[in-house]
Amino acid sequence: MGYGLEDLAGLLNMHPPIAEAWFEQTEAVVGFAPQKPSSMRPIILRHWAPSGPLAFVFARTSNLDRLEVRNPRHDHVSVWGKCRLHEEGNIIVSRPLPVPRDALDENHRMCSEEDQDTIDAVKSAPWKTK
């Protein structure tokens, strides 16, 4: 795949890289499973608006029953000490989630996706809700 404007902005450090930047944030912020407000949820960045307070992410779950985008386990904890994606997971691309851009900071950054199939699937998934 070629570079789009979002990709170039990420390369210029204007925002974290789209479809590659993994974060961990509370369910109170993410809203994927609001019944567990203090639980931590891994999320991958899908869209970073050029202005405004929101970014859009997809949640990752360990539930593989309704597989949307298979995400292989990560084994780069020596490089990314905060990464806890040690088991195969499922990225729910059918439900883009708006989160405050301020919530996607270096303190909450887990790692960077290395699987090209995952990156391509996340980039091609729509982030706008209807």
Phi, psi and omega in degrees: 000145179277180180270133173255181180299321178298319180297316181295320178298321177295319179295330179273011180060031176278341174195167177297156183294129178296136176067008178235331185276117175261138176231167172231129182215160181291155176296333177299327179275316186282314180078016179287316177231076188298343178289351179237064190300333182264354178290149179265138182236128172287136181223148178243137183289130176249320182213134176239107182294145180295338176214166180097168188271353189250151168235165178241137184228166170242141179275152174247137179230157177273352179286119183254012182295313180249075186293125176254299174228112178291131178239114182295159178299150178259142178227043182242035182296336178292332179267317181246090185300335182272353183293129177233025180269063188273354179235157177301144182223182184229122177266124183271090183275352179279355183226081176294137185243125175281132176226152176298135179302327179298338180283348182255068182249176182297332178294335181253002180286128180264310185188188178236132181293139180245344183280115185295326177297320178295313181302313181297319181294319180292317179297326183274349180283137179293141180252347179276137175271151183274000000 
